[in-house]
Structure formats: structure tokens, C-alpha cells
Short mmCIF file of C-alpha atoms in Angstrom, two decimals:
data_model
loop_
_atom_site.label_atom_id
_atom_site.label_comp_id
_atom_site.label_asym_id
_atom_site.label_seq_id
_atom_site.Cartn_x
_atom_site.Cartn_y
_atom_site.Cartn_z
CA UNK A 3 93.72 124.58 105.89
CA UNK A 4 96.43 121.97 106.17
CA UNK A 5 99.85 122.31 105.12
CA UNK A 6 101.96 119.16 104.43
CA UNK A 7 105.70 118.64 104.89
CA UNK A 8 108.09 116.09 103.87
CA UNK A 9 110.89 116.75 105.92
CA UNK A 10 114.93 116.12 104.64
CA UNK A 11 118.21 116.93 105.94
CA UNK A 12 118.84 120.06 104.04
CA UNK A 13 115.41 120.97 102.83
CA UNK A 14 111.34 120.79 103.38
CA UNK A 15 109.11 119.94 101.09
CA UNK A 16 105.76 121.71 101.50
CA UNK A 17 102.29 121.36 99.84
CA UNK A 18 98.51 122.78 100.80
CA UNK A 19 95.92 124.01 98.39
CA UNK A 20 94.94 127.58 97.30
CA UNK A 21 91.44 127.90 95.76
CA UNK A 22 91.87 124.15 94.65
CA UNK A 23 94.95 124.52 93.38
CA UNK A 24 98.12 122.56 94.78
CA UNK A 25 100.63 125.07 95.98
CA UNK A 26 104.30 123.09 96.71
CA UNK A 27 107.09 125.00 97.82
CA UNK A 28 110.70 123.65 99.44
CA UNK A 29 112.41 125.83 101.88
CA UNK A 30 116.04 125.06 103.43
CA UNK A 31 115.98 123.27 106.91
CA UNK A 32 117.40 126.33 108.25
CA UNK A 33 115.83 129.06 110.44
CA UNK A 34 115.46 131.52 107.58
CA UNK A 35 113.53 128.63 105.77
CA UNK A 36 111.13 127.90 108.71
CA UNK A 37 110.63 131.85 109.24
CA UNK A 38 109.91 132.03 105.33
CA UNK A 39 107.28 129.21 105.51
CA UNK A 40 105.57 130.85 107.91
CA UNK A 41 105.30 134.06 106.37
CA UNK A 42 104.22 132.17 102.85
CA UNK A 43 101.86 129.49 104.63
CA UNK A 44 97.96 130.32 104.53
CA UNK A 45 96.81 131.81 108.05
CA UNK A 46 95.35 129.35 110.51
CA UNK A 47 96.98 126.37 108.60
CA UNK A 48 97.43 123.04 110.71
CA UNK A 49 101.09 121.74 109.66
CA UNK A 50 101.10 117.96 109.18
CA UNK A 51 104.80 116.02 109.03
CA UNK A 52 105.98 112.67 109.79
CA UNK A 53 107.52 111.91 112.70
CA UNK A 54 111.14 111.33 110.47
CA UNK A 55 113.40 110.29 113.72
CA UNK A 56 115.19 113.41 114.98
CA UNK A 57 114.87 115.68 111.54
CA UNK A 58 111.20 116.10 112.23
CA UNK A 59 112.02 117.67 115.53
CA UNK A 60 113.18 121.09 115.15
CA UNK A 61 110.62 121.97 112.69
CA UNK A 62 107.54 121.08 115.12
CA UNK A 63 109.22 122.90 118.03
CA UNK A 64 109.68 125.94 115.95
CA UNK A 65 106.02 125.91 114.23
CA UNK A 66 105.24 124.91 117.81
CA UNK A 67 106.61 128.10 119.47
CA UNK A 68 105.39 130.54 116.82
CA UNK A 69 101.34 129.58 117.92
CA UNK A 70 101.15 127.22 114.89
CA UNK A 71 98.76 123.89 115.13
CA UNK A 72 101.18 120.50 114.53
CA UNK A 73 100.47 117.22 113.55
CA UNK A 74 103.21 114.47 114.24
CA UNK A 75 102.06 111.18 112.53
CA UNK A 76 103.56 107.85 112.85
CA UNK A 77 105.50 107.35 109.15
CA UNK A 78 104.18 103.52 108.83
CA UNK A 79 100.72 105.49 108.84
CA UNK A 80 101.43 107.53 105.88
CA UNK A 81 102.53 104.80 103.78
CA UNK A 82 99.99 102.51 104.30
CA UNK A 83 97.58 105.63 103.53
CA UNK A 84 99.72 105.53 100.23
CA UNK A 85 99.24 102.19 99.32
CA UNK A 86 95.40 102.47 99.64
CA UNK A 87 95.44 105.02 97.29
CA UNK A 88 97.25 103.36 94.64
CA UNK A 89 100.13 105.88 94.53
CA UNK A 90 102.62 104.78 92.23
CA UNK A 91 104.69 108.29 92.46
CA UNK A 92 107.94 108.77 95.47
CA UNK A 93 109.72 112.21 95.48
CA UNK A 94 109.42 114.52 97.95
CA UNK A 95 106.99 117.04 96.49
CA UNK A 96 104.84 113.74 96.36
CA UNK A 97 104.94 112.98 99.45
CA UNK A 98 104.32 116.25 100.77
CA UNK A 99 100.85 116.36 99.07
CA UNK A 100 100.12 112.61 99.91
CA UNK A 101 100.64 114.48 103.47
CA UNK A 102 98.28 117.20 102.71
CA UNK A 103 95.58 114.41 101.71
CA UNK A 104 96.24 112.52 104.56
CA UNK A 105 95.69 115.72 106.99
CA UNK A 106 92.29 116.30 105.27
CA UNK A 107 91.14 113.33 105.19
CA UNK A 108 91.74 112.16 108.39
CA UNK A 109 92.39 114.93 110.57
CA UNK A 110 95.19 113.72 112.50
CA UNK A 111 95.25 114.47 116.35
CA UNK A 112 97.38 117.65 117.56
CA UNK A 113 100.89 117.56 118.87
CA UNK A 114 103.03 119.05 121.52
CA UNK A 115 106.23 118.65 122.55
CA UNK A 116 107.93 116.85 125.43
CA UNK A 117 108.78 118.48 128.66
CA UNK A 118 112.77 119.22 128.55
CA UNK A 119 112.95 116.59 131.20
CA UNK A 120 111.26 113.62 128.80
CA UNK A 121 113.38 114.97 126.09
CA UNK A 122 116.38 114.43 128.20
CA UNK A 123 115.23 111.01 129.31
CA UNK A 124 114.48 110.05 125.66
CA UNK A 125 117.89 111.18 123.89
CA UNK A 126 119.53 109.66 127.00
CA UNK A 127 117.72 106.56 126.43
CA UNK A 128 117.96 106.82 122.84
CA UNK A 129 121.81 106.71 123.13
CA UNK A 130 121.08 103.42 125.64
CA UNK A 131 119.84 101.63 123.06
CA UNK A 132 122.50 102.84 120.83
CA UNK A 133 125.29 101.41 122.62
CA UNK A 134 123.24 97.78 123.47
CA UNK A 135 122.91 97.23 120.06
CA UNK A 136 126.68 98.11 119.33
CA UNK A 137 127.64 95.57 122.73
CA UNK A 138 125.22 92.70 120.44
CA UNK A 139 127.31 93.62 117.35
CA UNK A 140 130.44 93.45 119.09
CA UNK A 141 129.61 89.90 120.69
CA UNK A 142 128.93 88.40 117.46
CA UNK A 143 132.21 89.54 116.08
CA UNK A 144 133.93 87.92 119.33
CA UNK A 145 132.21 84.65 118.38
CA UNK A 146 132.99 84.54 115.01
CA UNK A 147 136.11 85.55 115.42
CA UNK A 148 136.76 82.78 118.18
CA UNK A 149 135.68 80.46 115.29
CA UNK A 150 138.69 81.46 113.01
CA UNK A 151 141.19 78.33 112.91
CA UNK A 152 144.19 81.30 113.89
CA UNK A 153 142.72 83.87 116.09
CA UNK A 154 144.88 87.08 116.46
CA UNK A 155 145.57 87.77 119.68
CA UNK A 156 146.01 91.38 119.11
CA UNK A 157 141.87 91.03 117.65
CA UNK A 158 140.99 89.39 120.59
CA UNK A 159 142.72 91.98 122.96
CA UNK A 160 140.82 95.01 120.99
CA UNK A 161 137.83 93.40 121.17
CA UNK A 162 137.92 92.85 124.87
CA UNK A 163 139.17 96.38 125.92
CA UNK A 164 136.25 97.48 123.26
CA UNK A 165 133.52 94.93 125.55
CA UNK A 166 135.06 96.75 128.77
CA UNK A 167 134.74 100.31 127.54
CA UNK A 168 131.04 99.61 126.04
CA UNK A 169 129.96 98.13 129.46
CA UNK A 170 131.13 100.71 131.56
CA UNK A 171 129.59 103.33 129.12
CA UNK A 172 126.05 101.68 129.13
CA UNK A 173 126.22 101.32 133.02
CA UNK A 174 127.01 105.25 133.27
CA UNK A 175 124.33 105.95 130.72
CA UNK A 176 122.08 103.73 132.67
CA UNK A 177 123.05 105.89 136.14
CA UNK A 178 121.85 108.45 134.51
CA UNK A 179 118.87 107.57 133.18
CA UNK A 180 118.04 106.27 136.78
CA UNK A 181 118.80 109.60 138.20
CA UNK A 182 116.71 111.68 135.70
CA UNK A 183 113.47 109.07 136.88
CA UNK A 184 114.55 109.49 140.55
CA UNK A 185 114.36 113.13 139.88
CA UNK A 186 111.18 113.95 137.49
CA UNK A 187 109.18 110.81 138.41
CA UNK A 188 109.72 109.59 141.31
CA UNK A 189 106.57 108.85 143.42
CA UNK A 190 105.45 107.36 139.89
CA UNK A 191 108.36 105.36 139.93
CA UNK A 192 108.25 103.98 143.83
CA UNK A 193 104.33 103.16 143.03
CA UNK A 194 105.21 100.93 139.93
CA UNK A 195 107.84 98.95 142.26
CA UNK A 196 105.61 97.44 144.04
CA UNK A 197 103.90 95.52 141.77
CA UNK A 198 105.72 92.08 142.43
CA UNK A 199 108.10 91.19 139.60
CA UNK A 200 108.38 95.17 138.52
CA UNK A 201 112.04 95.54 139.09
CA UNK A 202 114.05 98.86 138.31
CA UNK A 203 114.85 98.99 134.85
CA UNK A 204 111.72 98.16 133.59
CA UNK A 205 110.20 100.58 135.96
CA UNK A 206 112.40 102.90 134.31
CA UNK A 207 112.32 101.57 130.79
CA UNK A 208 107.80 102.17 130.95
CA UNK A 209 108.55 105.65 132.42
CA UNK A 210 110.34 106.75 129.69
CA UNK A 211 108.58 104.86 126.51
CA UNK A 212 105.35 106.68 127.69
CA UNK A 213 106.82 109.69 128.79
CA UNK A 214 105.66 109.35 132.51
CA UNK A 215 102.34 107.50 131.30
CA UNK A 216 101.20 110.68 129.83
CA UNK A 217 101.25 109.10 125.88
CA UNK A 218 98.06 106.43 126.12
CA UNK A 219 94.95 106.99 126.81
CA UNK A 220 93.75 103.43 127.21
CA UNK A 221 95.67 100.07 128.04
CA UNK A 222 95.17 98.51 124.46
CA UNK A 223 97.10 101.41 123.17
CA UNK A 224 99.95 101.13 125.32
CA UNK A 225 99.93 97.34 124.51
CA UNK A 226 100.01 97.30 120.94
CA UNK A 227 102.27 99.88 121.54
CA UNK A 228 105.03 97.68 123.83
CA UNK A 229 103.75 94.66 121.45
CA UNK A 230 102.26 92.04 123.55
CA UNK A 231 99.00 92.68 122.07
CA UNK A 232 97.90 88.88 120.27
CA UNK A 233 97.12 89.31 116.28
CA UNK A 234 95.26 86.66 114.62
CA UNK A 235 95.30 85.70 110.64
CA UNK A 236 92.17 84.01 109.66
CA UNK A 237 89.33 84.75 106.38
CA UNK A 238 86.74 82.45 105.26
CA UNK A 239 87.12 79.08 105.63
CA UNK A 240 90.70 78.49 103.52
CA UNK A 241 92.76 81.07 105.42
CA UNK A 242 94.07 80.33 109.16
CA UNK A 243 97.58 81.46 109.57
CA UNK A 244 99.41 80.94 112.50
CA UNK A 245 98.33 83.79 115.39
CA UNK A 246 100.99 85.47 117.29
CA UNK A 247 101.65 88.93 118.70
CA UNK A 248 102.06 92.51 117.14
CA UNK A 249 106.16 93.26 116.91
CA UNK A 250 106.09 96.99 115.80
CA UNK A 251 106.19 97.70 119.26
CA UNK A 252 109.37 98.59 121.62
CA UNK A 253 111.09 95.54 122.18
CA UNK A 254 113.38 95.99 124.82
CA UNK A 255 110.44 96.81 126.99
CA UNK A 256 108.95 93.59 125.81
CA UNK A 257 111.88 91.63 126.93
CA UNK A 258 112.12 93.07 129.86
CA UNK A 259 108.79 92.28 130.33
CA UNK A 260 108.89 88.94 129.30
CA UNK A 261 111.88 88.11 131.83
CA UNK A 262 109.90 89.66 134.52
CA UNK A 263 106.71 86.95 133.76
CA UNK A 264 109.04 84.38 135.32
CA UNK A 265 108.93 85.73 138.68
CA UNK A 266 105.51 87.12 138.42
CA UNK A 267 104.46 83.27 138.06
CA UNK A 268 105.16 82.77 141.68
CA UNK A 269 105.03 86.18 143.38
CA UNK A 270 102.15 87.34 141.67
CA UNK A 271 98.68 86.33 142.67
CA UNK A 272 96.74 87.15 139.23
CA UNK A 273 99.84 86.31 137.10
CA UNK A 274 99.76 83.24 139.25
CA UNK A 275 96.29 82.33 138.78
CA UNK A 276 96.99 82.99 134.86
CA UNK A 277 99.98 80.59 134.66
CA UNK A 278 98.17 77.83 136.33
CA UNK A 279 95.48 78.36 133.93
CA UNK A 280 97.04 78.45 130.71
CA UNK A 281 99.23 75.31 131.52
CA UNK A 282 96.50 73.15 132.44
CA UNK A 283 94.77 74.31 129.16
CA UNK A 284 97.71 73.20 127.43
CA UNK A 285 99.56 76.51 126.37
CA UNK A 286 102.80 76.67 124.92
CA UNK A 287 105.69 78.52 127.08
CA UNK A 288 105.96 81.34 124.97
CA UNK A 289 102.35 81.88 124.44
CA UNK A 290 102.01 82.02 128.38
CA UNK A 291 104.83 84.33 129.08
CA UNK A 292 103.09 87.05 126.42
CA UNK A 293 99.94 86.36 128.24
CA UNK A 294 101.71 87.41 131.89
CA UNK A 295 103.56 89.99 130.37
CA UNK A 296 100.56 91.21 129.16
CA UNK A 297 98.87 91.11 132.56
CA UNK A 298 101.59 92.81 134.21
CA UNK A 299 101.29 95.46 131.81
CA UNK A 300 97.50 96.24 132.70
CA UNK A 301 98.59 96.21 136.39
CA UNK A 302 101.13 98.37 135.35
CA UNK A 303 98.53 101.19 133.43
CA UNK A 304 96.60 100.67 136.20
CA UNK A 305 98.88 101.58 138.79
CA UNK A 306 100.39 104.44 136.83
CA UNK A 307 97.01 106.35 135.96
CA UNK A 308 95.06 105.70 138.98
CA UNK A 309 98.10 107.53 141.44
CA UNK A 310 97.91 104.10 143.65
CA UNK A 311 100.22 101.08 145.06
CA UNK A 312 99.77 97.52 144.28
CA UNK A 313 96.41 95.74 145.63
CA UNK A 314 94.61 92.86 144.70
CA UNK A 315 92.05 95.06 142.65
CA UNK A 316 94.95 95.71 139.99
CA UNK A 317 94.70 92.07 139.41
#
């Protein structure tokens, strides 16, 4: 029996079938909703939801803790599920059956929360990214602002003491972060350092995207995760678009990645061997530096799943 949910702020949407028949419900995002859904949902029932940034969480925890079967799926999943079935119909009943279907159909894979030291390192580093983006948003002001034929002074001096007070809350964010790795994964952490080119924060920035190399079973996962993975767009003889790589991944990772390919060119045998390769074949820059990033990332799995240090064989 599977029981989907569209999650909101306030309210849950909820939708499974009894003797054929579609049963939808909404409850209130509160406790005394979640303790009323499980009193009203059929016995044995595997709860499906999206995985709807931080609203989704409390929910699965609680269904989680009370013996309950969960399903987390990735939202892009769900709507391209939707689109294959024609749906023409958005509201949040709707989408709690198109849930339901999807659960039935495809019987997603079971989830269970994060240890409360990877949820501590993800809202930590969620809040990272947070301010990074707000230190981009601010820069562009500065040089737009710059560009004004009358600056104000008093702009300029806000703006500044804004830059200072940004940096020095990233680089105590980024302390932290460092300390929670030190302290939950370190051995993992010292073993992924000595790959050459594998500096600290993107040590630290793989630790906590797959929560201590615990979320992939395979290396193609975790690279079409990070997005280095290469995507090609050819059919028949007409169509051949321009190839590149898959960008729904995490893309600070990626560019940390990407910077590290410039070292691993000359400290690191096999991404050494690779460079050489791809240049005398004629590859563009850019399509090299994916290439090595993606090599470092295998190196990387490999090291993190096999409890080793760095050795030729990783090449």
C-alpha cells in the first residue's frame, strides 16, 4: 500500500487507494496532523514524498520514528514522471496522487535519515553556501555601483563593512565545518588528502555532499551526481548537438574540482598521463579539465570506499 504526500508549509496533502478507490485527505503540518495521518493511513503503507528542501524533513523523521517505511524522491523525478503521463492537472491533491502512481509504479528505494552529525554538517554547509552566494550578490552591486558617474561614498562605505562582515562570517562557518569533519570523519578525511591535488576544502566539501561516502553506491552515480559526467545529443543522421556535461549536479564541488585539475596536471601521475593525452589529441581546455576532474573523482570513490591511501592502483 503506498501513501502519497505533497508536502506545504501549513498543510499535507495525502492520497492512496482503498478497494480502488482514491482516498485524499490534507492534514495540518503540525504534530497533531502527522499523529492523525497515522492513525487514518492503511496499515503497512510505504509513505512516498518529495524531497521539498527542508519542509519534507520533519515529516520523514516523524513517519520515520513511528516504524513507518519512507520514500524520499528527488522532485525533478516526479515531474518528469508527470510529463510522461500527459498530466495536464497542478494542485496539491494532484500531485499527491501523481505521487501515489509514481510509488506503485516504480517502487522507489527506502529512506533513512542522516546521522545528527551529517545533519549538522549539511545545515552548516547549507548556510555556507548561503552566505557565498550573498558575498557574489554583493560584489556585483560593488561593480555596478563603481560604474555610477557619482558614486556615494556613504554606498561604498556600507558595502565594504557589509564585504568585511560576510567574509569573516563564511571563514567562521567554514571553521566549523572543518571541525565537525575533523571530528566525525577524520581518518576518511586524512586518506582523501593524499591524493595529490585533494586539498582541504574539497576534501571537506565530498565529505559532506555524500554524507561521508555513504550516499553512492557506484562512481557513475556520484559523478552525475557532482556533474562531470559527459552527455551527448545526437538521433539519426540530422540531429548532432553540441556534447557537454550534466549540470544538475553540485557545483561548488565541481569548481572546486575543476581548480584542483590544474595541479593534478603536474603532480598527478594518471591525471598527468590524461592531460598529455587529450592535448596531443587536440582537446579543448575545458573539455580536458572535466576529463581530470573527472579522474580525480574516481580516485577519490576509490579511496573513500576501499578504507586506503593514495597508490598508483587508484590511477
Amino acid at each position: 500500500m503506498i501513501v502519497g504526500i505533497d508536502i506545504s508549509k501549513d498543510w499535507f496533502d495525502t492520497a492512496w487507494l482503498i478497494s480502488d478507490q482514491l482516498c485524499s485527505r490534507r492534514f495540518p503540518y503540525t504534530d497533531e496532523g502527522i499523529e492523525q495521518l497515522l492513525e487514518q493511513a492503511p496499515a503497512e503503507a510505504v509513505f512516498v514524498m518529495e524531497a521539498t528542501g527542508t519542509y519534507h524533513a520533519r515529516l520523514a523523521v516523524k513517519l520515520f520514528e513511528a516504524g513507518c517505511k519512507v520514500s524520499v524522491v528527488n522532485p525533478l523525478v516526479i515531474k518528469r514522471y508527470a510529463q510522461m503521463k500527459l498530466l495536464r492537472v497542478k494542485s496539491d491533491r494532484a500531485d499527491a496522487a501523481l505521487i501515489m502512481q509514481y510509488g506503485r509504479h516504480e517502487t522507489p528505494a527506502l529512506w533513512a535519515p542522516a546521522s545528527e552529525e551529517v545533519q549538522e554538517l549539511q545545515q552548516a554547509h547549507g548556510w555556507l553556501n548561503d552566505l557565498i552566494t550573498e558575498r557574489t550578490r554583493l560584489f556585483n552591486r560593488q561593480q555596478a555601483h563603481a560604474h555610477r558617474a557619482r558614486p556615494s561614498v556613504f554606498v561604498i562605505k556600507q558595502m565594504n563593512l557589509q564585504q568585511r562582515q560576510l567574509q569573516q562570517r563564511i571563514e567562521t562557518c567554514e571553521q566549523h565545518l572543518e571541525t565537525l569533519v575533523k571530528k566525525s570523519f577524520a581518518e576518511l578525511r586524512e586518506r582523501l588528502l593524499t591524493i595529490p591535488s585533494i586539498g582541504d576544502k574539497t576534501a571537506l566539501e565530498l565529505i559532506i555532499v555524500t554524507n561521508g561516502f555513504t550516499r553512492f553506491e557506484d562512481v557513475k552515480a556520484l559523478c552525475a551526481y557532482i556533474g562531470v559526467s559527459p552527455t551527448t545529443f545526437r538521433s539519426g543522421s540530422s540531429v548532432r548537438g553540441k556534447g557537454g556535461i550534466a549540470k544538475m549536479g553540485q557545483g561548488r564541488v565541481r569548481q572546486l574540482l575543476y581548480l584542483c585539475t590544474w595541479t593534478a596536471r603536474t603532480c598527478n601521475l594518471a591525471c598527468k598521463k590524461l592531460y598529455q593525452r587529450l592535448q596531443a589529441a587536440g582537446k579543448p581546455p575545458k573539455v580536458i579539465g572535466i576529463a581530470i576532474a573527472h579522474k580525480l573523482l574516481r580516485q577519490v570513490f576509490a579511496i573513500a570506499t576501499k578504507n586506503a591511501t593514495f597508490s598508483p592502483e587508484f590511477a
